[in-house]
Coordinates of C-alpha atoms in Angstrom, one line a residue:
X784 CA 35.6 -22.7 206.9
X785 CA 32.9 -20.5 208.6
X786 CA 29.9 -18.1 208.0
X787 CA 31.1 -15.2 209.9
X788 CA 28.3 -12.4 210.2
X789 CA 30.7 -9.5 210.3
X790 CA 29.7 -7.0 212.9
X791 CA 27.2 -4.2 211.2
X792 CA 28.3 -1.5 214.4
X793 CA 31.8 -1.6 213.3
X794 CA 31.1 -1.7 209.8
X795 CA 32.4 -5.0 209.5
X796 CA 30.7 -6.7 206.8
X797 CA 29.3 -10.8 206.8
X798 CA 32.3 -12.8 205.0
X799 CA 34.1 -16.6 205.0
X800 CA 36.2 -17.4 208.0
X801 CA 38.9 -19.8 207.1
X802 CA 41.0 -21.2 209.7
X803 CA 43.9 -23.7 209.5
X804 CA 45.2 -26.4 211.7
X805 CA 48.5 -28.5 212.0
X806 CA 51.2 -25.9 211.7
X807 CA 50.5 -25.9 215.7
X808 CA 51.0 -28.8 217.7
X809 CA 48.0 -31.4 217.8
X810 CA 49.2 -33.9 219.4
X811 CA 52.3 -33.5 221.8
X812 CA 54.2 -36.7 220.5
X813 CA 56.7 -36.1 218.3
X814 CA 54.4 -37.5 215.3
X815 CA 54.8 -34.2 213.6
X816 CA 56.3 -31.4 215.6
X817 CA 59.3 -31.8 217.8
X818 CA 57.3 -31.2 221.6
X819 CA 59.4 -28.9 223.7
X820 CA 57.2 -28.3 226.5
X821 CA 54.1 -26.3 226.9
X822 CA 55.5 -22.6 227.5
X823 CA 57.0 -22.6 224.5
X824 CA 55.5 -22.3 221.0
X825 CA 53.6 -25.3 219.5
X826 CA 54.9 -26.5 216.7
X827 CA 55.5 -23.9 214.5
X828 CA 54.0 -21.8 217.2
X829 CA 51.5 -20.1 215.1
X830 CA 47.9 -21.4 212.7
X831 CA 47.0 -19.3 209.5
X832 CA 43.3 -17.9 208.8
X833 CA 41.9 -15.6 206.4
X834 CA 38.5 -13.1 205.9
X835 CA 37.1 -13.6 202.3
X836 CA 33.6 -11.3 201.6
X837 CA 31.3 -13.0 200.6
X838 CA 29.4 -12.6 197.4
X839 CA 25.7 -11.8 197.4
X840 CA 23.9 -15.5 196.8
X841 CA 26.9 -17.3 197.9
X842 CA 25.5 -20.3 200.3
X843 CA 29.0 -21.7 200.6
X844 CA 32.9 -21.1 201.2
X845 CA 35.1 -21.3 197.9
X846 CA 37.4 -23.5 198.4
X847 CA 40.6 -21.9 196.8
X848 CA 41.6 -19.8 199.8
X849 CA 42.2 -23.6 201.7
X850 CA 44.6 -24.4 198.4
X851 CA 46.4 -20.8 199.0
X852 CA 46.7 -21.7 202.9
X853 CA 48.2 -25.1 202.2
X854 CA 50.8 -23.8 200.0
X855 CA 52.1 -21.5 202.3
X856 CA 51.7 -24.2 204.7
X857 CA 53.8 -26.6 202.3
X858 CA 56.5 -23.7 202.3
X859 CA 56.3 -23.7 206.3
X860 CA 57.5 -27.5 206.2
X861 CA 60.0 -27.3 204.1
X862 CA 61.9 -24.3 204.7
X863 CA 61.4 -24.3 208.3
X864 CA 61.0 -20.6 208.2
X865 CA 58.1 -19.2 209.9
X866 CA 55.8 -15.8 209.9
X867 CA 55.0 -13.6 211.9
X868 CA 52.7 -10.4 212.2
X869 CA 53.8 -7.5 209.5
X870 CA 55.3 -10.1 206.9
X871 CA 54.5 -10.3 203.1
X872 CA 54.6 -12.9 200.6
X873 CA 55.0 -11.9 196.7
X874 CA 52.5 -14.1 194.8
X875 CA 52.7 -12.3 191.3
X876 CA 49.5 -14.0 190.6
X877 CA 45.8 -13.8 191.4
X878 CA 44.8 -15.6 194.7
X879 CA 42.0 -16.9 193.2
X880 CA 43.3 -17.8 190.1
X881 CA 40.8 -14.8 188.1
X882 CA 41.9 -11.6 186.6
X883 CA 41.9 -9.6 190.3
X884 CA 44.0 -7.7 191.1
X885 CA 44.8 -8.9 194.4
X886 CA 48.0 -11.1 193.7
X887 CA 50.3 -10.8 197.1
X888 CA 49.5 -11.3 200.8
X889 CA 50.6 -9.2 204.2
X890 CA 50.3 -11.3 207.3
X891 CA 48.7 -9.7 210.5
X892 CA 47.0 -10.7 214.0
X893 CA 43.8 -11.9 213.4
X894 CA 41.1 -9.8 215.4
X895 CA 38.8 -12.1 216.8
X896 CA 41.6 -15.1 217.8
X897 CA 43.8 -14.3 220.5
X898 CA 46.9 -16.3 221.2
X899 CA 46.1 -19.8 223.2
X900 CA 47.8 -21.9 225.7
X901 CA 48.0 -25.3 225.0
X902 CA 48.9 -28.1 226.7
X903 CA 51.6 -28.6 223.8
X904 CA 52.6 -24.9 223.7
X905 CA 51.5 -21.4 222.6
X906 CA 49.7 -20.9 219.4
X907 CA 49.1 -17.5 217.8
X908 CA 46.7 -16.9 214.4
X909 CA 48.3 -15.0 211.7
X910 CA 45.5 -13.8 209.2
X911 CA 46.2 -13.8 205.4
X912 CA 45.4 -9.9 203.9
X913 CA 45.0 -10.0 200.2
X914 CA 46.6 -6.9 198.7
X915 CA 47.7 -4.9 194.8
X916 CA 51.1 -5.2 194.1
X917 CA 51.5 -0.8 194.1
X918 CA 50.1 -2.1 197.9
X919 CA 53.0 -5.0 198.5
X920 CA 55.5 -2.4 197.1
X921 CA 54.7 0.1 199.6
X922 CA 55.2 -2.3 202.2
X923 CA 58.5 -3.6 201.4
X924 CA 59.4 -0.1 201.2
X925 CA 57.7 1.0 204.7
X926 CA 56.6 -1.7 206.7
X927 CA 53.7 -4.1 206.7
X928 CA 52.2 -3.0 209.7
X929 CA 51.8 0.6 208.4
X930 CA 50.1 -0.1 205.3
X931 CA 47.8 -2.4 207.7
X932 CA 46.8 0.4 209.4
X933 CA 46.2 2.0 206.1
X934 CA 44.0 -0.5 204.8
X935 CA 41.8 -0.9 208.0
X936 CA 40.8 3.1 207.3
X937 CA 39.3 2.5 204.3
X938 CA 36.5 0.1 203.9
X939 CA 36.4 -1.2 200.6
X940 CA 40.0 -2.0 200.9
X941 CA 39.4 -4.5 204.4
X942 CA 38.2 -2.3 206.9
X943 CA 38.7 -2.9 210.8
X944 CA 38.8 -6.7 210.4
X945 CA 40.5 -6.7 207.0
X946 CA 38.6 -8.9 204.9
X947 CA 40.1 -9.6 201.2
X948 CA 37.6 -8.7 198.5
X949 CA 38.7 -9.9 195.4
X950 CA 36.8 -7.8 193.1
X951 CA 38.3 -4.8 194.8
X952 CA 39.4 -2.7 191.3
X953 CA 41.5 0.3 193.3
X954 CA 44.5 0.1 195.5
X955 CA 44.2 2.5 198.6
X956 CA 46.7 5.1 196.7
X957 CA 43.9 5.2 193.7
X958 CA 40.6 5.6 196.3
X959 CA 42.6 8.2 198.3
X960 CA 45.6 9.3 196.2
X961 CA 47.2 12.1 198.6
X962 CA 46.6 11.2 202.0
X963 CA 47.7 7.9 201.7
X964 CA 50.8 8.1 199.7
X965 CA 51.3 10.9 201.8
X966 CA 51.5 8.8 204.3
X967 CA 53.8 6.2 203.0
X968 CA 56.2 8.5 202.1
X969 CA 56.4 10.5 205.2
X970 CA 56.8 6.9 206.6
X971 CA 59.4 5.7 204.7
X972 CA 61.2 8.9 205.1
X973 CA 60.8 8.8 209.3
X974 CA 61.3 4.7 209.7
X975 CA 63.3 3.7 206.8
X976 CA 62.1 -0.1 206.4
X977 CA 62.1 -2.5 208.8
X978 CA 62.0 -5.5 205.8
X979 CA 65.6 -6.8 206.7
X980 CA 66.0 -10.0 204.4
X981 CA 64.1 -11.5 201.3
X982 CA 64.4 -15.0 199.5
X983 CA 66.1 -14.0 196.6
X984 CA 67.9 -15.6 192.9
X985 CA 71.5 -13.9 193.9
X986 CA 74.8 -14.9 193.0
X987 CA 78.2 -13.7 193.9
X988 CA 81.5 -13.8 192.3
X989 CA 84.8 -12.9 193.8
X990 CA 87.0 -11.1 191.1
X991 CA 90.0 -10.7 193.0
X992 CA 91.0 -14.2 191.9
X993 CA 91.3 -15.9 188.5
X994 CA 87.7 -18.2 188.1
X995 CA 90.5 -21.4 187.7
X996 CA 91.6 -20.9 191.6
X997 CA 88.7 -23.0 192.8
X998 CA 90.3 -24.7 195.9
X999 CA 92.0 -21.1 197.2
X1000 CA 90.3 -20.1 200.9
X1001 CA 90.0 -16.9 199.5
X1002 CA 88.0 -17.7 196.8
X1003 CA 84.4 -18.7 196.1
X1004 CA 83.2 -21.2 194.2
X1005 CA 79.0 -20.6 192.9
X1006 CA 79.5 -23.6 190.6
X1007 CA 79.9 -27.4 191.1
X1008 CA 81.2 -27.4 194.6
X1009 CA 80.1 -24.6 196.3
X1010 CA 81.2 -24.2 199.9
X1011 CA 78.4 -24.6 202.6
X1012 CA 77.6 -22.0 204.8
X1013 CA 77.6 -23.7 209.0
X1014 CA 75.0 -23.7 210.9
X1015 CA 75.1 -20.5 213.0
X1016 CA 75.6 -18.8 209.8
X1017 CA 72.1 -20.7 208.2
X1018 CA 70.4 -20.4 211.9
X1019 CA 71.6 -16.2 211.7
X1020 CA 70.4 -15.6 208.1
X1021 CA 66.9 -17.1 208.7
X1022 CA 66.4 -15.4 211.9
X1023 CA 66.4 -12.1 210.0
X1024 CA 64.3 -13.6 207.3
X1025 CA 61.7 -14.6 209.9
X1026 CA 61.7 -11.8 212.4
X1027 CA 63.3 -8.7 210.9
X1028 CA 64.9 -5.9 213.2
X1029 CA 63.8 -3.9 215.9
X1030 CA 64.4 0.0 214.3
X1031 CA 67.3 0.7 216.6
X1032 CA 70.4 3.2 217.0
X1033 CA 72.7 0.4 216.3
X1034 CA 71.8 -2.3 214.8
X1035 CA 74.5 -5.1 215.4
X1036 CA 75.4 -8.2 213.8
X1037 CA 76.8 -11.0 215.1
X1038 CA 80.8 -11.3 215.5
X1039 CA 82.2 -14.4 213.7
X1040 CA 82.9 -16.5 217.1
X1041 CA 82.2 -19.7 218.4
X1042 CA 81.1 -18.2 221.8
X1043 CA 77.9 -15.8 222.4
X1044 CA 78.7 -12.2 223.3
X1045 CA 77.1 -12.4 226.9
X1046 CA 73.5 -13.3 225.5
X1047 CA 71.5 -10.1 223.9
X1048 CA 73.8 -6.4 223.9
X1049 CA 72.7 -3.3 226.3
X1050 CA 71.4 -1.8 223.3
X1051 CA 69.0 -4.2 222.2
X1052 CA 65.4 -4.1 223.0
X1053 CA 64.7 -7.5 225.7
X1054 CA 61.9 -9.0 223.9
X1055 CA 63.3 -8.3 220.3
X1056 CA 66.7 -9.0 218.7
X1057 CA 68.3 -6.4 216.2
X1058 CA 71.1 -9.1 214.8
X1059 CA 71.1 -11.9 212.5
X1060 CA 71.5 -14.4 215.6
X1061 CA 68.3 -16.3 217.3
X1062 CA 68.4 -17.7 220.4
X1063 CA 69.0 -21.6 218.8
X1064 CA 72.4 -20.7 216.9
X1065 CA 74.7 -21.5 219.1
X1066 CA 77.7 -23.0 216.7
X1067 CA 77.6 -26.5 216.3
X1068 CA 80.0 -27.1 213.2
X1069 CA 83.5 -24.7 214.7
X1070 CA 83.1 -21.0 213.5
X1071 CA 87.1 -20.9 213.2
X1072 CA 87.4 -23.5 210.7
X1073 CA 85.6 -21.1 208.0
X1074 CA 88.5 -18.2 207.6
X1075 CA 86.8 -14.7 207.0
X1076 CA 88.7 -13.5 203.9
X1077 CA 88.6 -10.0 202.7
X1078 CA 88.0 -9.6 198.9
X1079 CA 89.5 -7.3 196.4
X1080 CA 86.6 -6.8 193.8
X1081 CA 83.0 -8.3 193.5
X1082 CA 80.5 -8.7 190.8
X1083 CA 77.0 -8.8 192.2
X1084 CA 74.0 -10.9 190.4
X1085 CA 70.3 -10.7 190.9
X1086 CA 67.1 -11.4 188.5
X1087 CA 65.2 -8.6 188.2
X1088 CA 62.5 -8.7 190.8
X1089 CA 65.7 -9.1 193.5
X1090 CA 67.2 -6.2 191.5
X1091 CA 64.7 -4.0 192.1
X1092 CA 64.9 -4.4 195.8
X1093 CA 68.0 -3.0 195.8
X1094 CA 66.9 0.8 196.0
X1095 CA 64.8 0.0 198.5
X1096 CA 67.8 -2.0 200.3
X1097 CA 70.3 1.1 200.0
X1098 CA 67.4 3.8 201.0
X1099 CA 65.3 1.9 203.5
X1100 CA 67.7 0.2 205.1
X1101 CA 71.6 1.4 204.7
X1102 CA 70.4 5.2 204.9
X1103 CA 69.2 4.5 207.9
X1104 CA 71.7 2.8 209.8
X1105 CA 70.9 -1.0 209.0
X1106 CA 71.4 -3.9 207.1
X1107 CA 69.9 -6.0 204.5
X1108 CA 70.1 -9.8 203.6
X1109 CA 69.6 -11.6 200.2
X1110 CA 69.4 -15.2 200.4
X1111 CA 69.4 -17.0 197.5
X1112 CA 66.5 -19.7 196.7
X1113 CA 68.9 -22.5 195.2
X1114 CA 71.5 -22.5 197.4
X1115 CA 73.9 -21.6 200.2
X1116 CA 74.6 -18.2 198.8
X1117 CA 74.2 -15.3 201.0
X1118 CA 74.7 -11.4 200.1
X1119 CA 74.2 -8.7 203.2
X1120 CA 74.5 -5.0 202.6
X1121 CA 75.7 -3.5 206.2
X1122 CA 76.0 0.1 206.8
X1123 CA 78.8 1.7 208.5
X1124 CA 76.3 1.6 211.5
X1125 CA 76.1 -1.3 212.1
X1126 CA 78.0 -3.3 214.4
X1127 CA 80.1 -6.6 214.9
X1128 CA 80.4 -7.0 211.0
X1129 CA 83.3 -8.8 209.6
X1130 CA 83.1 -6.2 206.5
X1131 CA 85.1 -2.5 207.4
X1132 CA 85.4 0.6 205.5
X1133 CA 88.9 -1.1 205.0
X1134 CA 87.8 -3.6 203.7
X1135 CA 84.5 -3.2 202.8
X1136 CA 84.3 -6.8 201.1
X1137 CA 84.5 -9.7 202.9
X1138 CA 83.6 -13.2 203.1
X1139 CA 82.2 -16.2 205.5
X1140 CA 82.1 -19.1 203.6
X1141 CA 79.2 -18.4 201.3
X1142 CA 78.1 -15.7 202.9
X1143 CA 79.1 -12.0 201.7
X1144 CA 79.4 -8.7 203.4
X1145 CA 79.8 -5.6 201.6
X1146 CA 80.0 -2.2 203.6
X1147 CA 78.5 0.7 201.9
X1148 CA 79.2 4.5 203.0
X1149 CA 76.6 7.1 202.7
X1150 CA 78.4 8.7 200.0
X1151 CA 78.3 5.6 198.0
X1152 CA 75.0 4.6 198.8
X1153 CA 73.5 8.1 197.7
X1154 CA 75.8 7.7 194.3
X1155 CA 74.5 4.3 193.5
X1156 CA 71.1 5.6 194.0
X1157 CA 71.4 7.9 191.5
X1158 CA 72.7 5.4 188.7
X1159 CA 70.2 2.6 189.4
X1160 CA 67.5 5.1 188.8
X1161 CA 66.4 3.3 186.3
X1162 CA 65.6 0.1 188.4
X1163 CA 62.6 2.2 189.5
X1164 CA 60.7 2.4 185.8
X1165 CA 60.4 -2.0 185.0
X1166 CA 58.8 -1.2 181.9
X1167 CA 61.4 0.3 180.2
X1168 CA 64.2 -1.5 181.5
X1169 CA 66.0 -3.5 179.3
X1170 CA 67.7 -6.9 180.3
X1171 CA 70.7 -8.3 180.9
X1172 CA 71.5 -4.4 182.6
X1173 CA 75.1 -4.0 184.3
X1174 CA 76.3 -1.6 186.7
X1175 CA 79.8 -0.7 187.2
X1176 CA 81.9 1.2 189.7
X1177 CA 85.3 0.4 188.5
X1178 CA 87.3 2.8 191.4
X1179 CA 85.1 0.7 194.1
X1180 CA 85.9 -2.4 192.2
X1181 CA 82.1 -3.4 192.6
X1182 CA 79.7 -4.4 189.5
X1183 CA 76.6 -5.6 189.8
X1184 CA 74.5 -7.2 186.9
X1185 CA 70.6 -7.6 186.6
X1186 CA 69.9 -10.5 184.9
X1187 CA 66.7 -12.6 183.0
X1188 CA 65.4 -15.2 184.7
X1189 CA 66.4 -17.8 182.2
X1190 CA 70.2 -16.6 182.4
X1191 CA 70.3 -16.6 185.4
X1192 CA 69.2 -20.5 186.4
X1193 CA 71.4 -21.1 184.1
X1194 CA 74.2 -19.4 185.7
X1195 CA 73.6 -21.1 188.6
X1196 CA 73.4 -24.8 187.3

């Protein structure tokens, strides 16, 4: 934790550096991080910091930003999922534990720490950016990286260096209400979202088979034994957690296969994939032994906060060509939206529902995408929505249900 005295000709004001250590490499034996070489990343290949002002009178660091660090840290550990530049994390709670209203975080480069080469790999620094939840909305919607560059042009809001200030009382769409949501919406309009996946409470059911026909293969079970999914299929859905997609003309999933299709496709960009599949998913447990089967009817579930994603998920993502991945939190279970777009799916406008295992593909056409829009309007007013809410599209032979929380782990368990 460091005095940092700002710099007063860019109008950087003095504030609390905090930097962590240990999701990088320290020591190059195994202890902690698996040591793959040095021109690779180290460790996790990336250490977090964050820019805190500092209060007039205040002769020390708090220490609650090193609590917020650790969690994310803890979450780093144990999921094995990493950040990168542009992310966000939904908090739904002040950072420091006051009344602020700075409850999420979007991740960026910090300014001042470039990457470094280490003996035990590259490590990049990935600066925490407190911001309002109107702020973390317009993100998912958009992209982190543009509402970045929104808050670096207005001072009280981070400035150049973006430096959290948790008395901040107005999101950037209250200090400047028509340039910046101007802005956004232009962007969203132009880009579409590049937010590709989120952790999510979801839950599939396959209604093409009576709920007693457990042990089928075309049939899912989200109860006592739930099928797993293999680990290309884990290694692929966590890519596009991490990483999200390059904004391309065809965005292509992976085909089920046990064999790569040649390495990356012409249409990719070479430094960035636009697929679920990563560079370490090479099948290990055989591809063939989990049949693909194509489903009849579906009935979607999600908790509210995944719920109201979904709007952005047809909009952002479908409407533009893409895809979009819900995996749940407590489990295996696995729900992507694909467009007709997008490439190497095992869903078709035949069949437009289909199955891997766990995971679940439904194919949406424009048409149906801009008529589900219009009857989950109500999605985009929380305050008057009324729960348990179910959707229905019986000529489609889809449903989807928004559920409470507490219903919903029950559901599950």
């Amino acid at each position: 934790m460091y005095r940092n005295l700002g710099s007063p000709t860019q109008n950087v004001p003095e504030h609390w550096h905090y930097v962590s250590f240990g999701l990088s490499d320290l020591y190059g034996d195994n202890r902690v991080h698996e040591f793959t070489g040095s021109d690779g990343p180290s460790g996790f290949g990336f250490e977090l910091t964050f820019r805190l002002k500092r209060e007039t009178g205040e002769s020390a660091p708090p220490t609650w930003p090193a609590e917020l660090m650790q969690g994310l840290a803890r979450y780093v550990f144990q999921s094995e999922n990493t950040f990168c530049s542009g992310d966000h994390v939904s908090w739904h709670s002040p950072l420091d534990n006051s009344e602020s209203r700075i409850q999420h975080m979007l991740l960026t480069e910090d300014p001042q720490m470039q990457p470094v080469q280490t003996p035990f790999g590259i490590v990049t620094f990935l600066q925490i950016v407190g911001v309002c939840t109107e702020e973390l909305h317009a993100a998912q919607q958009w992209n982190g990286q543009g509402i970045l560059e929104l808050l670096r042009t207005v001072p009280v809001a981070g400035g150049p260096w973006l430096i959290t200030d948790m008395r901040r009382g107005e999101t950037i769409f209250e200090i400047d209400p028509h340039l910046q949501q101007d802005r956004v919406d232009k962007g969203i309009e132009t880009d579409g979202s590049n937010l590709s996946g989120v952790s999510a409470k979801c839950a599939w059911d396959d209604l093409s088979r009576p709920p007693e026909d457990d042990e089928d293969s075309r049939s899912i079970c989200i109860g006592t034994h739930p099928r797993r999914l293999s680990g290309k299929d884990t290694e692929q859905i966590r890519e596009t957690l991490r990483r999200g997609l390059e904004i391309n003309s065809k965005p292509i999933l992976p085909p089920i296969s046990t064999q790569r299709q040649n390495g990356l496709n012409t249409d990719r960009a070479p430094s960035r994939k636009d697929s679920l599949e990563s560079d370490s998913s090479a099948a290990i447990i055989p591809h063939e032994l989990i049949r693909t089967r194509q489903l009849e009817s579906v009935h979607l579930k999600f908790n509210q906060e995944s719920g109201a994603l979904i709007p952005l998920c047809l909009r952002g993502r479908l409407l533009h060509g893409r895809h979009f991945t819900y995996k749940s939190i407590t489990g295996d279970t696995a729900i992507t939206f694909v467009s007709t777009g997008v490439e190497g799916a095992f869903a078709t406008e035949e069949h437009p529902y289909a199955a891997h295992g766990p995971w679940l593909q439904i194919l949406l056409t424009e048409e149906f995408v801009e008529r589900i829009l219009e009857d989950l309007e109500d999605l985009s007013s929380p305050e008057e929505f009324k729960l348990p809410k179910e959707y229905s599209w019986p000529e489609k032979k889809l449903k989807v249900s928004i559920l409470p929380d507490a219903v919903f782990d029950n559901l599950l368990h």
